[in-house]
PDB file of C-alpha atoms in Angstrom:
ATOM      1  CA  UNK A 147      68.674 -34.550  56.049  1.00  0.00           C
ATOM      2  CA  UNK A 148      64.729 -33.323  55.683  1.00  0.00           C
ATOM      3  CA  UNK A 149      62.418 -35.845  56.834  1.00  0.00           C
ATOM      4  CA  UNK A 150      58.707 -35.527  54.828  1.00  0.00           C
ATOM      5  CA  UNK A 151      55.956 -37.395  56.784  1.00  0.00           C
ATOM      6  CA  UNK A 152      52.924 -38.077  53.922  1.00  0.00           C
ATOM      7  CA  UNK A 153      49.977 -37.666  56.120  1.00  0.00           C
ATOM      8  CA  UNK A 154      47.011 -38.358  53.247  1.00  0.00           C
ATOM      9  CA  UNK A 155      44.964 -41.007  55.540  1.00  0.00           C
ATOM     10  CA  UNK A 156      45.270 -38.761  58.733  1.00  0.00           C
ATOM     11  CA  UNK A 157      45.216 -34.517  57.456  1.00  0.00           C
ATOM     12  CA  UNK A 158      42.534 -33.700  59.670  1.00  0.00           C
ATOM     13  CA  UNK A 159      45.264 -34.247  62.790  1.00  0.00           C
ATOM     14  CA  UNK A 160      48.415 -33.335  60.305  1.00  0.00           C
ATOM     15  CA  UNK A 161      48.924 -29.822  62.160  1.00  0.00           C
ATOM     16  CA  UNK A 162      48.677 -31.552  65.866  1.00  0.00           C
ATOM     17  CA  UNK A 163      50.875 -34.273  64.468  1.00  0.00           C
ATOM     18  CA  UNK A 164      53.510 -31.926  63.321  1.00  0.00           C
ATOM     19  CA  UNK A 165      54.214 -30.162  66.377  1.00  0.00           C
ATOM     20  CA  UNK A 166      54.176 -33.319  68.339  1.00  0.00           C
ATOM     21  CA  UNK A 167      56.290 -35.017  66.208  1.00  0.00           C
ATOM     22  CA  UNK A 168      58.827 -32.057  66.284  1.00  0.00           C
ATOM     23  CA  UNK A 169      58.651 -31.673  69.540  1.00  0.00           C
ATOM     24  CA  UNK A 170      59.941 -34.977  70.447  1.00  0.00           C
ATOM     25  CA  UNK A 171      62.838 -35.294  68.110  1.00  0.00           C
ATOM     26  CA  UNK A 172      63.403 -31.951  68.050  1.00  0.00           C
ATOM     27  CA  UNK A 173      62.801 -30.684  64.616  1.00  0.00           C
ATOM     28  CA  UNK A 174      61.468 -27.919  62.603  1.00  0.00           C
ATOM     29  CA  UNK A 175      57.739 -28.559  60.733  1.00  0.00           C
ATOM     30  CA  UNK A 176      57.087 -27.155  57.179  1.00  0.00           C
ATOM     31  CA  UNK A 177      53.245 -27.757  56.613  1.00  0.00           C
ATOM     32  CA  UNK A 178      52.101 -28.510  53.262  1.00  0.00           C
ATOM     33  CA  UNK A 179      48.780 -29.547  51.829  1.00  0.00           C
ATOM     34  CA  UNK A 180      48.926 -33.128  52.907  1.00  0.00           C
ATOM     35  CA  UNK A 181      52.096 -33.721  54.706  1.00  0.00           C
ATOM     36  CA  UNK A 182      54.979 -32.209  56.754  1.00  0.00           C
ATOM     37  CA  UNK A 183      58.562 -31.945  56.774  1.00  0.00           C
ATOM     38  CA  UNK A 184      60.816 -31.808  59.815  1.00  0.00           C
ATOM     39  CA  UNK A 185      64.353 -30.354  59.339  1.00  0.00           C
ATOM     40  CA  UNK A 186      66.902 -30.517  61.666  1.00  0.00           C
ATOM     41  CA  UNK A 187      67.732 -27.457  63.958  1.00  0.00           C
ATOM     42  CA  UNK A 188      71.358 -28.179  63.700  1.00  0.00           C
ATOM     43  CA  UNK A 189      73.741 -30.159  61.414  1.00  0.00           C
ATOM     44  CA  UNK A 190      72.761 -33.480  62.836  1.00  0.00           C
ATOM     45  CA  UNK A 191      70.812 -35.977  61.061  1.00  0.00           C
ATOM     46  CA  UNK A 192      66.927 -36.685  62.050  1.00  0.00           C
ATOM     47  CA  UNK A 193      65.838 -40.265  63.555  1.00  0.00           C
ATOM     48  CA  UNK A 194      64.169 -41.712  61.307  1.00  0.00           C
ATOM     49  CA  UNK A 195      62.925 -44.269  63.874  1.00  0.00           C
ATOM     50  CA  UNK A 196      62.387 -41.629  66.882  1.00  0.00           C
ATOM     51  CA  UNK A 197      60.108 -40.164  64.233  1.00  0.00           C
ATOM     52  CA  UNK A 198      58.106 -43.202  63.407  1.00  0.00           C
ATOM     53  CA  UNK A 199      57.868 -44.182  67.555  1.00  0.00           C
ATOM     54  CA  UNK A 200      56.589 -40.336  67.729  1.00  0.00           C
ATOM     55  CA  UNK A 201      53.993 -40.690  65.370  1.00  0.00           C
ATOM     56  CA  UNK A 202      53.127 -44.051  66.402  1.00  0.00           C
ATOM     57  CA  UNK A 203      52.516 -42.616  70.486  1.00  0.00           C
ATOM     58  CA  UNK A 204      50.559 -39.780  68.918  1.00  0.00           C
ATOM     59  CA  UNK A 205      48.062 -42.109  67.233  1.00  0.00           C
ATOM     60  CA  UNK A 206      48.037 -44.399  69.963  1.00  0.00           C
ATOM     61  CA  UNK A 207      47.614 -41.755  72.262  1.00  0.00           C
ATOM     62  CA  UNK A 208      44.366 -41.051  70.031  1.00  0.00           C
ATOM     63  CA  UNK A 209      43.260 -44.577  69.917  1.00  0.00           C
ATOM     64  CA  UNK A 210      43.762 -45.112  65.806  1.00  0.00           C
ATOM     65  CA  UNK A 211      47.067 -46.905  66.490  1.00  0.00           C
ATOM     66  CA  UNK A 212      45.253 -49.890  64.881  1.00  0.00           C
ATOM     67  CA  UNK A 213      43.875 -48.294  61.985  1.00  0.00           C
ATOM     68  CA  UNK A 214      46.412 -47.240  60.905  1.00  0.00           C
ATOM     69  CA  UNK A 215      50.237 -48.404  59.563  1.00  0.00           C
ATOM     70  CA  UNK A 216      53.639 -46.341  59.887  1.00  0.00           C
ATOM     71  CA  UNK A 217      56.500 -47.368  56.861  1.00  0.00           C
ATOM     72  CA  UNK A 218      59.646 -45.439  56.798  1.00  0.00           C
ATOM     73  CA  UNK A 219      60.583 -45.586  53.025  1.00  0.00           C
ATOM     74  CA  UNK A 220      64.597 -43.718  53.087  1.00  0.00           C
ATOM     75  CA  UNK A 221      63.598 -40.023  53.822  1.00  0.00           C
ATOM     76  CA  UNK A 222      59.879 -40.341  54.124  1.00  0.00           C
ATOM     77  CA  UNK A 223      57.125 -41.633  56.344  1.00  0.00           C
ATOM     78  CA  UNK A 224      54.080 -42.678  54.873  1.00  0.00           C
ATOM     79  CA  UNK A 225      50.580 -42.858  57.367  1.00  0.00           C
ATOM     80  CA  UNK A 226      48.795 -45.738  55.919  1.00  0.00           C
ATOM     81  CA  UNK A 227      45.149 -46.644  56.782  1.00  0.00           C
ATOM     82  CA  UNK A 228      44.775 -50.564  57.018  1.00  0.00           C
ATOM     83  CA  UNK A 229      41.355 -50.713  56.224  1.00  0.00           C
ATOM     84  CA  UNK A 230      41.524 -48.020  53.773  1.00  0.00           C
ATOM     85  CA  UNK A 231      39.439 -45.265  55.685  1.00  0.00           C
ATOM     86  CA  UNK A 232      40.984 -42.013  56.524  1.00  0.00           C
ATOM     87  CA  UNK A 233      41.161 -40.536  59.765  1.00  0.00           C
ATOM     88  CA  UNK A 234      37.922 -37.275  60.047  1.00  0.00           C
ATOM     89  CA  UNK A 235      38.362 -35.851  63.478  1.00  0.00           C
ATOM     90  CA  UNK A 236      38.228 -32.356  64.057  1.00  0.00           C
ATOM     91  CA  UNK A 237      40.559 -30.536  66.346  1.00  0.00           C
ATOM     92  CA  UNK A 238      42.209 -32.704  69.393  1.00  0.00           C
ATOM     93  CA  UNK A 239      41.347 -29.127  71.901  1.00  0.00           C
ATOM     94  CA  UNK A 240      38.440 -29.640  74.090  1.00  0.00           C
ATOM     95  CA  UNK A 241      35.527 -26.670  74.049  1.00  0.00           C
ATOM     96  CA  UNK A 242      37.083 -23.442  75.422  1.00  0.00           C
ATOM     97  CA  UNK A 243      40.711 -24.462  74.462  1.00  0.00           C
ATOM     98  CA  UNK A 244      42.176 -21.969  71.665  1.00  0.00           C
ATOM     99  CA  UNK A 245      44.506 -23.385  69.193  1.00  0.00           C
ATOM    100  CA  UNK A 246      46.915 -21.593  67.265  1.00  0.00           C
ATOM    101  CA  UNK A 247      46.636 -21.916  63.178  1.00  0.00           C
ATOM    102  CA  UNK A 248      49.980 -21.679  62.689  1.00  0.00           C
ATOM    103  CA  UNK A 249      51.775 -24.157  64.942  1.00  0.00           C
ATOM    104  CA  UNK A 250      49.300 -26.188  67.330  1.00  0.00           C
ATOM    105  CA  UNK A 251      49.699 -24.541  70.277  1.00  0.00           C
ATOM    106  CA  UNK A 252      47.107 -25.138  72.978  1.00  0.00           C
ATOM    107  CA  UNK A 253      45.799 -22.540  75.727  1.00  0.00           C
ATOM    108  CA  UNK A 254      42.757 -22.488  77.697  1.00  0.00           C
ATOM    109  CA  UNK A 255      43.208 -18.571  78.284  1.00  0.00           C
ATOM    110  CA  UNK A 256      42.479 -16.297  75.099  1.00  0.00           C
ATOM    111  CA  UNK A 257      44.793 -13.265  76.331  1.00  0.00           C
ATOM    112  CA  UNK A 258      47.547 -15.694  76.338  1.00  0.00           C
ATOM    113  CA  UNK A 259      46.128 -17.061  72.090  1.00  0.00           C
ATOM    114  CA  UNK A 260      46.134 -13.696  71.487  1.00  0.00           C
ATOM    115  CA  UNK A 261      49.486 -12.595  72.653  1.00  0.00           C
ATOM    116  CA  UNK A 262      51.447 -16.196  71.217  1.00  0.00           C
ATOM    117  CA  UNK A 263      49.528 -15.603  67.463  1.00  0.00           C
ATOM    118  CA  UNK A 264      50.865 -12.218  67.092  1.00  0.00           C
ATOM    119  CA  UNK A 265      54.700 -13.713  67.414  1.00  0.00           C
ATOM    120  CA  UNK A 266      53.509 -15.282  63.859  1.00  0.00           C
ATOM    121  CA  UNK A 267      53.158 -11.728  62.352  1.00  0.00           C
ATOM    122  CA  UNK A 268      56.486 -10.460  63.778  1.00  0.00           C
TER     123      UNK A 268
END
């Protein structure tokens, strides 16, 4: 089962989201345009609920917990603004911190962006 998390009210952090998100349930993100789907590594079902804890932690984590509403709906997760603003923020790295495009991963040493970017273009 494929799990797609809308992300319309939050796509400036969608890419940071992902790879949290997938990290803690273990899951594979697909970015799209607005969203993100997380499919399981193996045969066994994703947690619908460990998802919606996940993305609850991250937003707390940045302080918009509440701003902003988490409904599962069967195999989707919508990210609902309460008062009907979306989220703007721009990247969740501090100055000098490089982030990779692709996947969200977070270095402060650029040799080290450099080398995990090219794994990408394998």
């Amino acid at each position: 089962m494929m799990l797609t998390i809308h992300c319309d009210d939050v796509k400036s952090i969608r890419h940071e989201l992902a790879v949290y998100v997938s990290d803690q349930i273990g899951a594979i993100p697909t970015l799209k345009t607005s969203e993100f789907i997380l499919s399981p590594v193996d045969d066994e079902p994703i947690d619908k609920d460990l998802a919606v804890t996940a993305i609850r932690e991250y937003l707390e984590s940045l302080g918009e917990i509440h701003n902003f509403d988490v409904v599962p709906v069967q195999n989707e997760i919508f990210i609902r603004s309460i008062a009907g603003k979306r989220l703007e923020r721009g990247s969740k790295s501090d100055p000098g911190m490089f982030s990779c495009p692709h996947c969200g991963f977070l270095t402060k040493y650029e040799e080290e962006y450099h080398i995990h970017t090219r794994i990408h273009y394998l």
